[in-house]
Short mmCIF file of C-alpha atoms in Angstrom, two decimals:
data_model
loop_
_atom_site.label_atom_id
_atom_site.label_comp_id
_atom_site.label_asym_id
_atom_site.label_seq_id
_atom_site.Cartn_x
_atom_site.Cartn_y
_atom_site.Cartn_z
CA MET A 1 0.00 0.00 0.00
CA LEU A 2 1.37 3.39 -0.94
CA PRO A 3 1.63 6.00 1.84
CA PHE A 4 -0.73 8.90 1.28
CA ARG A 5 -0.03 12.47 2.25
CA ILE A 6 -2.54 14.86 3.77
CA ARG A 7 -2.27 18.51 4.70
CA LYS A 8 -3.32 19.35 8.25
CA LEU A 9 -4.54 22.78 9.30
CA PRO A 10 -2.89 24.40 12.34
CA LEU A 11 -5.09 24.19 15.43
CA ALA A 12 -5.95 27.89 15.41
CA ALA A 13 -6.84 27.80 11.72
CA SER A 14 -8.96 24.69 12.31
CA GLY A 15 -10.89 26.51 15.03
CA ILE A 16 -11.49 29.52 12.80
CA LEU A 17 -12.67 27.22 10.00
CA LEU A 18 -15.09 25.42 12.34
CA LEU A 19 -16.55 28.70 13.61
CA SER A 20 -17.00 29.84 10.02
CA GLN A 21 -18.76 26.58 9.17
CA LEU A 22 -21.10 26.87 12.15
CA ALA A 23 -21.94 30.47 11.28
CA ASN A 24 -23.01 29.42 7.79
CA ALA A 25 -24.55 26.06 8.63
CA GLN A 26 -28.16 27.14 8.07
CA THR A 27 -27.86 26.85 4.28
CA PRO A 28 -26.70 23.93 2.09
CA ALA A 29 -23.49 24.43 0.12
CA PHE A 30 -25.38 24.12 -3.16
CA ARG A 31 -26.85 27.07 -5.03
CA GLY A 32 -30.25 28.07 -6.36
CA GLN A 33 -33.53 26.19 -6.61
CA LEU A 34 -33.13 22.66 -5.31
CA LEU A 35 -35.01 19.41 -5.03
CA ILE A 36 -35.24 18.11 -1.45
CA GLU A 37 -35.24 14.31 -1.10
CA PRO A 38 -35.48 12.04 1.93
CA GLY A 39 -32.32 10.11 2.69
CA LEU A 40 -34.24 6.85 2.32
CA THR A 41 -34.78 7.25 -1.43
CA GLY A 42 -33.55 9.26 -4.39
CA THR A 43 -36.79 9.00 -6.35
CA LYS A 44 -39.18 10.99 -4.12
CA CYS A 45 -39.17 14.74 -3.54
CA LEU A 46 -40.59 17.19 -1.03
CA THR A 47 -43.70 18.60 -2.74
CA ALA A 48 -46.14 21.40 -1.94
CA ALA A 49 -49.73 20.25 -2.59
CA SER A 50 -50.57 23.64 -4.18
CA ASN A 51 -49.48 27.27 -3.98
CA SER A 52 -52.30 28.16 -1.59
CA ASN A 53 -51.73 29.16 2.02
CA GLY A 54 -52.10 26.12 4.25
CA ALA A 55 -51.28 23.61 1.50
CA GLY A 56 -49.69 20.46 2.89
CA VAL A 57 -46.17 19.24 2.19
CA THR A 58 -45.78 15.59 1.21
CA LEU A 59 -43.56 13.19 -0.69
CA GLN A 60 -44.25 12.66 -4.38
CA GLY A 61 -42.29 11.15 -7.23
CA CYS A 62 -39.68 13.61 -8.47
CA THR A 63 -40.92 15.30 -11.64
CA GLY A 64 -39.21 18.68 -11.49
CA ALA A 65 -42.53 20.47 -11.09
CA GLU A 66 -42.51 24.01 -9.71
CA SER A 67 -43.99 22.62 -6.49
CA GLN A 68 -40.69 20.74 -5.96
CA HIS A 69 -38.33 23.70 -6.50
CA TRP A 70 -37.14 24.90 -3.09
CA GLU A 71 -34.67 27.65 -2.29
CA PHE A 72 -32.82 28.15 0.99
CA THR A 73 -32.61 31.89 1.58
CA GLY A 74 -32.51 34.09 4.67
CA GLY A 75 -33.06 31.10 6.94
CA ARG A 76 -36.28 30.22 5.08
CA ILE A 77 -37.12 27.42 2.64
CA VAL A 78 -39.09 29.03 -0.20
CA VAL A 79 -41.26 27.50 -2.93
CA PHE A 80 -43.28 29.24 -5.70
CA GLY A 81 -41.13 32.32 -5.11
CA ASN A 82 -43.13 33.64 -2.14
CA LYS A 83 -44.37 30.69 -0.05
CA CYS A 84 -42.36 29.32 2.86
CA LEU A 85 -42.17 25.99 4.65
CA ASP A 86 -44.17 26.76 7.79
CA VAL A 87 -45.00 25.26 11.21
CA PRO A 88 -48.78 25.81 11.59
CA GLY A 89 -49.46 28.08 14.55
CA GLY A 90 -45.92 27.53 15.84
CA ASN A 91 -47.06 24.18 17.25
CA ALA A 92 -43.90 22.36 18.36
CA ALA A 93 -45.66 19.10 19.23
CA ASP A 94 -44.26 15.91 17.71
CA GLY A 95 -46.31 14.94 14.68
CA THR A 96 -47.29 18.48 13.62
CA LYS A 97 -47.80 18.30 9.85
CA LEU A 98 -46.01 21.08 7.98
CA GLN A 99 -47.53 23.46 5.45
CA ILE A 100 -46.58 26.33 3.17
CA TYR A 101 -47.63 29.90 3.85
CA THR A 102 -46.87 33.34 2.43
CA CYS A 103 -43.36 34.32 3.52
CA ALA A 104 -43.22 37.11 6.07
CA ASP A 105 -40.17 38.82 7.56
CA GLY A 106 -39.73 37.95 11.20
CA ASN A 107 -42.13 34.98 11.12
CA GLN A 108 -40.39 32.44 13.36
CA ASN A 109 -42.66 29.65 12.12
CA GLN A 110 -40.76 29.86 8.82
CA GLN A 111 -37.17 29.79 10.09
CA TRP A 112 -35.09 26.65 9.40
CA TYR A 113 -31.52 25.58 10.03
CA TYR A 114 -29.69 23.14 7.72
CA THR A 115 -26.66 21.29 9.11
CA TRP A 116 -24.30 19.84 6.52
CA TRP A 117 -22.64 17.34 8.86
CA ASP A 118 -25.85 15.33 9.34
CA ASN A 119 -28.16 16.76 6.63
CA HIS A 120 -30.84 17.57 9.18
CA ILE A 121 -33.25 20.50 8.83
CA SER A 122 -34.17 21.79 12.27
CA TRP A 123 -36.71 24.45 13.24
CA THR A 124 -34.68 27.49 14.29
CA PRO A 125 -36.88 28.59 17.26
CA ASN A 126 -36.61 25.06 18.69
CA ARG A 127 -33.46 23.34 17.43
CA GLY A 128 -34.56 20.13 19.12
CA LYS A 129 -37.29 19.69 16.47
CA CYS A 130 -36.52 18.48 12.96
CA LEU A 131 -38.12 17.97 9.58
CA ASP A 132 -39.18 14.31 9.73
CA LEU A 133 -40.60 11.72 7.35
CA SER A 134 -43.64 10.25 9.09
CA ALA A 135 -43.05 6.58 10.03
CA GLY A 136 -40.12 6.50 7.61
CA SER A 137 -42.54 5.81 4.76
CA THR A 138 -41.55 6.82 1.23
CA ALA A 139 -45.05 6.27 -0.17
CA ASP A 140 -46.50 9.02 -2.35
CA GLY A 141 -48.59 11.38 -0.25
CA ASN A 142 -46.81 10.71 3.04
CA HIS A 143 -46.78 13.90 5.08
CA VAL A 144 -43.69 15.66 6.34
CA GLN A 145 -43.90 16.53 10.01
CA LEU A 146 -42.06 18.06 12.96
CA TRP A 147 -40.44 15.59 15.35
CA GLY A 148 -37.76 15.52 18.02
CA CYS A 149 -34.33 15.45 16.38
CA GLY A 150 -32.43 12.16 16.56
CA ASN A 151 -29.92 9.93 14.84
CA THR A 152 -32.44 8.61 12.33
CA ILE A 153 -32.46 8.46 8.57
CA ASN A 154 -36.10 9.65 8.68
CA GLN A 155 -34.61 13.11 9.26
CA VAL A 156 -31.90 13.08 6.59
CA TRP A 157 -32.68 15.38 3.65
CA ASN A 158 -30.57 15.61 0.50
CA VAL A 159 -30.61 18.49 -1.96
CA GLY A 160 -30.16 18.42 -5.72
CA TYR A 161 -30.80 19.78 -9.20
CA LEU A 162 -32.62 18.85 -12.37
CA ALA A 163 -30.41 17.11 -14.90
CA SER A 164 -31.63 19.53 -17.54
CA ALA A 165 -30.74 22.57 -15.42
CA LEU A 166 -27.39 21.94 -13.77
CA PRO A 167 -25.87 25.29 -12.81
CA GLN A 168 -22.72 26.63 -14.35
CA GLN A 169 -21.24 26.20 -10.88
CA SER A 170 -22.94 24.31 -8.07
CA GLN A 171 -20.98 26.00 -5.26
CA ASP A 172 -19.31 29.27 -4.36
CA GLU A 173 -15.53 29.39 -4.83
CA GLN A 174 -15.68 26.52 -7.32
CA PHE A 175 -12.73 26.37 -9.72
CA GLY A 176 -14.48 24.76 -12.67
CA THR A 177 -17.96 24.08 -14.00
CA ASN A 178 -20.72 21.46 -13.86
CA GLN A 179 -22.19 22.48 -17.23
CA CYS A 180 -19.60 20.62 -19.26
CA GLY A 181 -21.27 20.16 -22.65
CA THR A 182 -20.13 17.37 -24.97
CA THR A 183 -16.80 18.60 -26.33
CA SER A 184 -13.85 17.05 -24.51
CA SER A 185 -10.67 19.06 -24.14
CA GLN A 186 -7.38 18.61 -22.30
CA ASP A 187 -7.90 22.14 -20.98
CA SER A 188 -11.41 21.40 -19.67
CA LYS A 189 -12.43 22.64 -16.22
CA CYS A 190 -15.30 20.15 -15.99
CA GLN A 191 -15.99 18.98 -12.43
CA THR A 192 -18.76 16.50 -13.26
CA ALA A 193 -17.48 12.92 -13.26
CA TRP A 194 -18.92 9.48 -14.12
CA ILE A 195 -18.28 5.91 -13.03
CA ASN A 196 -19.91 3.07 -15.00
CA SER A 197 -17.43 0.28 -15.77
CA ALA A 198 -13.76 -0.54 -16.30
CA GLU A 199 -14.05 1.00 -19.77
CA ASP A 200 -16.07 4.05 -18.68
CA PHE A 201 -14.99 5.95 -15.58
CA CYS A 202 -13.37 9.18 -14.48
CA LEU A 203 -10.70 10.14 -11.97
CA TRP A 204 -10.06 13.44 -10.20
CA ALA A 205 -6.66 14.95 -10.97
CA PRO A 206 -5.05 18.41 -11.07
CA PRO A 207 -5.88 20.92 -13.82
CA THR A 208 -2.19 21.90 -13.92
CA PRO A 209 0.85 20.07 -12.50
CA GLY A 210 0.73 19.93 -8.71
CA ASN A 211 0.63 17.60 -5.73
CA ILE A 212 -2.79 16.23 -4.77
CA GLY A 213 -2.45 17.70 -1.28
CA ASP A 214 -2.01 21.18 -2.76
CA THR A 215 -4.68 20.94 -5.49
CA GLU A 216 -7.44 18.89 -3.83
CA ARG A 217 -9.99 21.73 -3.91
CA TYR A 218 -9.52 22.30 -7.65
CA GLU A 219 -9.28 18.85 -9.26
CA VAL A 220 -11.05 18.28 -12.57
CA ALA A 221 -12.51 15.17 -14.18
CA TRP A 222 -10.26 13.02 -16.38
CA CYS A 223 -12.27 10.25 -18.07
CA THR A 224 -11.75 7.22 -20.27
CA LYS A 225 -14.61 8.36 -22.53
CA SER A 226 -14.90 11.54 -24.56
CA GLY A 227 -18.18 13.33 -25.22
CA ARG A 228 -19.00 14.62 -21.72
CA GLY A 229 -16.93 17.78 -21.84
CA THR A 230 -14.19 16.44 -19.57
CA ARG A 231 -10.50 15.83 -20.10
CA VAL A 232 -9.63 12.40 -21.51
CA ILE A 233 -7.23 10.04 -19.75
CA PRO A 234 -4.34 9.71 -22.24
CA ASP A 235 -3.89 6.30 -23.83
CA GLY A 236 -1.10 4.40 -22.10
CA THR A 237 -1.83 5.94 -18.70
CA LEU A 238 -3.79 3.01 -17.25
CA LYS A 239 -1.75 -0.16 -16.58
CA GLY A 240 -4.48 -2.16 -14.82
CA VAL A 241 -8.19 -1.57 -14.07
CA HIS A 242 -10.56 -3.64 -11.92
CA PHE A 243 -14.26 -2.65 -11.73
CA VAL A 244 -16.75 -4.29 -9.36
CA LYS A 245 -20.48 -3.79 -8.82
CA THR A 246 -21.85 -4.85 -5.43
CA PRO A 247 -25.35 -4.48 -3.95
CA ASP A 248 -24.45 -1.09 -2.44
CA TYR A 249 -21.60 0.42 -4.43
CA VAL A 250 -19.51 0.49 -7.57
CA GLN A 251 -15.74 0.58 -7.33
CA VAL A 252 -12.82 0.92 -9.71
CA THR A 253 -9.21 0.29 -8.67
CA GLY A 254 -5.92 0.00 -10.48
CA VAL A 255 -2.47 1.25 -11.34
CA GLY A 256 -0.97 3.52 -13.96
CA ASP A 257 1.35 6.37 -14.83
CA PHE A 258 -0.55 9.39 -13.56
CA THR A 259 2.26 11.80 -14.26
CA LYS A 260 0.40 11.95 -17.60
CA MET A 261 -2.46 13.59 -15.63
CA ASN A 262 -0.47 16.38 -13.95
CA ILE A 263 0.46 14.40 -10.80
CA PRO A 264 4.20 14.89 -10.19
CA ALA A 265 6.56 11.92 -9.97
CA GLY A 266 7.01 10.94 -6.34
CA ASP A 267 3.66 12.31 -5.15
CA ALA A 268 2.19 9.83 -2.65
CA GLY A 269 -1.21 11.40 -3.34
CA GLY A 270 -4.21 11.82 -1.06
CA GLU A 271 -7.95 11.43 -0.63
CA LEU A 272 -10.68 13.18 -2.61
CA ASP A 273 -14.29 12.89 -1.45
CA ASN A 274 -17.73 14.47 -1.49
CA ARG A 275 -17.37 16.34 1.82
CA GLY A 276 -13.92 17.80 2.40
CA ALA A 277 -13.22 19.60 5.67
CA ASP A 278 -16.17 21.99 5.34
CA GLY A 279 -18.92 19.98 3.63
CA ARG A 280 -18.19 21.33 0.14
CA GLY A 281 -16.09 18.42 -1.05
CA ASN A 282 -12.67 17.91 -2.60
CA PRO A 283 -12.86 19.22 -5.23
CA ILE A 284 -15.30 21.99 -4.34
CA GLY A 285 -18.38 21.49 -6.51
CA GLY A 286 -17.28 18.08 -7.77
CA LEU A 287 -20.30 15.94 -8.75
CA LEU A 288 -20.34 12.22 -9.53
CA PHE A 289 -22.93 10.31 -11.59
CA GLY A 290 -23.40 6.82 -12.97
CA ASN A 291 -25.78 4.50 -14.81
CA THR A 292 -25.25 1.26 -12.87
CA PHE A 293 -28.16 1.43 -10.42
CA SER A 294 -30.34 3.93 -12.30
CA PRO A 295 -29.75 6.14 -15.34
CA ALA A 296 -27.80 9.30 -14.52
CA LEU A 297 -27.91 8.64 -10.77
CA GLN A 298 -26.05 11.11 -8.57
CA TYR A 299 -23.80 9.37 -6.06
CA HIS A 300 -24.05 11.35 -2.86
CA GLU A 301 -21.40 9.39 -0.97
CA TRP A 302 -18.06 8.66 -2.60
CA THR A 303 -14.40 8.41 -1.72
CA SER A 304 -11.26 8.12 -3.82
CA PHE A 305 -7.48 8.15 -3.61
CA ILE A 306 -4.92 8.78 -6.32
CA SER A 307 -1.12 8.99 -6.39
CA GLU A 308 1.45 8.96 -9.17
CA LYS A 309 1.03 5.16 -9.57
CA GLU A 310 -2.22 3.97 -7.98
CA PHE A 311 -5.92 4.87 -7.78
CA CYS A 312 -9.16 3.72 -6.18
CA PHE A 313 -12.67 5.14 -6.44
CA ARG A 314 -15.85 3.93 -4.70
CA ALA A 315 -19.39 5.36 -5.02
CA CYS A 316 -22.12 4.16 -2.64
CA ILE A 317 -25.92 4.17 -2.47
CA GLY A 318 -28.60 3.36 0.11
CA PRO A 319 -28.77 3.49 3.90
CA ASN A 320 -25.30 1.92 4.28
CA ALA A 321 -23.59 4.44 2.01
CA ALA A 322 -21.87 6.39 4.79
CA ARG A 323 -20.33 3.27 6.30
CA LEU A 324 -19.20 1.76 3.00
CA CYS A 325 -17.86 5.04 1.61
CA ASN A 326 -16.43 6.38 4.84
CA HIS A 327 -13.85 9.08 4.18
CA ILE A 328 -12.32 9.68 7.60
CA TYR A 329 -9.33 7.39 6.99
CA ASP A 330 -7.60 9.87 4.74
CA VAL A 331 -3.98 8.83 5.42
CA MET A 332 -4.53 5.08 5.04
CA GLY A 333 -4.44 4.89 1.25
CA CYS A 334 -6.15 2.71 -1.32
CA TYR A 335 -5.67 -0.87 -0.24
CA TRP A 336 -6.56 -0.28 3.42
CA ASN A 337 -9.76 1.59 2.48
CA MET A 338 -10.67 -0.42 -0.62
CA PRO A 339 -9.05 -3.87 -0.59
CA ALA A 340 -9.33 -5.17 -4.15
CA ASN A 341 -7.39 -6.22 -7.23
CA TYR A 342 -4.62 -3.74 -8.10
CA ASP A 343 -2.67 -6.06 -10.44
CA GLU A 344 -0.91 -4.54 -13.40
CA GLY A 345 -1.98 -5.97 -16.75
CA VAL A 346 -5.47 -6.97 -15.52
CA TYR A 347 -8.52 -5.20 -16.98
CA GLU A 348 -11.89 -6.60 -15.90
CA ASN A 349 -15.52 -6.00 -14.94
CA CYS A 350 -16.88 -8.08 -12.05
CA ASP A 351 -19.84 -8.53 -9.74
CA GLY A 352 -19.03 -8.75 -6.07
CA ASP A 353 -20.13 -8.75 -2.46
CA ASN A 354 -19.82 -5.69 -0.23
CA ASP A 355 -16.52 -5.28 1.58
CA GLU A 356 -16.61 -4.93 5.34
CA PRO A 357 -16.94 -1.22 6.24
CA MET A 358 -13.52 0.37 6.53
CA GLY A 359 -12.38 0.72 10.13
CA VAL A 360 -15.09 -1.57 11.55
CA TYR A 361 -13.92 -4.81 13.17
CA GLY A 362 -16.81 -6.77 14.65
CA THR A 363 -18.43 -4.50 17.23
CA SER A 364 -15.42 -2.16 17.43
CA THR A 365 -14.53 0.84 15.30
CA TRP A 366 -10.90 1.85 14.89
CA HIS A 367 -10.14 5.57 14.66
CA GLN A 368 -7.25 6.91 12.65
CA GLY A 369 -4.25 7.69 14.86
CA GLU A 370 -4.97 5.02 17.45
CA SER A 371 -2.29 2.42 18.09
CA PRO A 372 -1.93 -0.27 16.95
CA THR A 373 -3.16 0.16 13.38
CA PRO A 374 -5.28 -2.83 12.32
CA PRO A 375 -4.68 -4.57 8.99
CA PRO A 376 -7.02 -3.97 6.05
CA HIS A 377 -9.97 -6.28 5.59
CA SER A 378 -9.64 -9.09 3.08
CA PRO A 379 -11.26 -8.26 -0.27
CA ALA A 380 -14.84 -9.46 -0.60
CA SER A 381 -15.51 -12.26 -3.06
CA SER A 382 -16.20 -11.43 -6.70
CA SER A 383 -17.74 -13.37 -9.59
CA ASN A 384 -18.84 -13.11 -13.23
CA CYS A 385 -15.60 -11.37 -14.14
CA HIS A 386 -15.17 -10.45 -17.79
CA ALA A 387 -11.64 -9.72 -18.93
CA LEU A 388 -10.79 -6.89 -21.31
CA PRO A 389 -7.66 -6.66 -23.47
CA THR A 390 -7.01 -3.10 -22.28
CA VAL A 391 -8.77 0.18 -21.46
CA SER A 392 -8.35 3.08 -23.86
CA SER A 393 -10.18 6.28 -24.70
CA GLY A 394 -13.29 6.36 -26.86
CA PRO A 395 -16.67 8.12 -27.20
CA ALA A 396 -19.20 7.82 -24.37
CA ASN A 397 -22.62 6.26 -24.90
CA ARG A 398 -24.80 9.04 -23.48
CA ARG A 399 -28.19 7.58 -24.45
CA ARG A 400 -29.00 6.65 -20.85
CA GLU A 401 -27.69 9.93 -19.46
CA THR A 402 -30.27 12.34 -20.88
CA GLY A 403 -33.79 13.13 -19.77
CA HIS A 404 -33.26 12.08 -16.16
CA PHE A 405 -32.78 13.85 -12.85
CA GLU A 406 -29.25 14.08 -11.48
CA TYR A 407 -29.25 14.51 -7.73
CA ILE A 408 -26.83 16.00 -5.24
CA LYS A 409 -27.27 13.87 -2.15
CA ARG A 410 -25.22 14.97 0.77
CA ALA A 411 -23.39 12.62 3.07
CA ILE A 412 -24.86 10.91 6.13
CA PRO A 413 -21.93 10.98 8.55
CA HIS A 414 -23.27 8.62 11.22
CA PRO A 415 -21.73 5.12 11.22
CA THR A 416 -25.12 3.47 11.79
CA ILE A 417 -28.51 4.91 10.93
CA THR A 418 -31.77 3.01 11.24
CA PRO A 419 -35.36 4.16 10.73
CA ILE A 420 -37.25 5.13 13.87
CA PRO A 421 -41.01 4.63 13.47
CA THR A 422 -43.02 7.76 14.17
CA PRO A 423 -46.77 8.24 13.85
#
């Protein structure tokens, strides 16, 4: 396993960063009008029943209707341009069904607080009460309610965009763009990546020569396929690629000469993931999609490492995503986090079982920095492997990638999250 390098902030700087994060925690990192989805599913959206005062708020299949376009602004969650998510009569009782009502300055019933580290939306006047999915049901028409905040996936809410209306940039201070078009270029600043198979995947790498630890906020997408507006991984770069699809994630691992992708010789590399130190991700604004589980599905939980000679990239779905794509072991490198095939000269697509969650050993969880350091888990079994002669660049098949929603689903940082039934 290659050693990976990480930059650490000085203690004082870390404290300043944390205070800054807390001061701005009431709003998601992502810009503009957003879809709001429950953490239990990526196919249902928070929906206002109508634009009338007192209209209920329920789950419905995501269609991109105006009733599903929400904007976080001034501590409020606004729909239809002038209606706000509202607690009727300021009733803080568990089970109070939420409504929309004309936005009014100073109305405390319409003040909400979004926390990026757990994706909860709490009611600002009573931070112990959270936006909650009644009984954890994702059925169409299920009401959204107020309930005591807890470590439950019923209260995890992810935010996203329409595939047909991705913004030029999804976050402030973003280096590149998410509207990448179809023309690939080795000067592209595209920060929208894909992972589909051993022949069709992207890696994050520097836009200009520089160590991963110094460029992590600015990496751009380098892909095996052209046609998505990204840079193309030069032929001859990849020396071995192993792709596996499991019930809960897709993963690609391998070796190569990544000095061809602006990583300097001798760079031990580092971790890139969807969160970063402040919830905005490394790179800032980097989005990841794929067609394996559903066409143009946004992976909200992903982790990757890359150095001058080795790479690994895992993208997870479902209630176990945070455990299987944990990104707190940022100095442990590829093989410890993602035990798999890294053999040179092997190019293959496989099915497989889930690996054991990184850092979890039976009922114990190891934390980075503790001594002794445990060994990596053994790789999970794989099957139905299909060998390829090599992996080289070529045009992408984008037929499945148009006409669908692409979601930004934020991370669920808790190691275990289970539904808690509520009325």
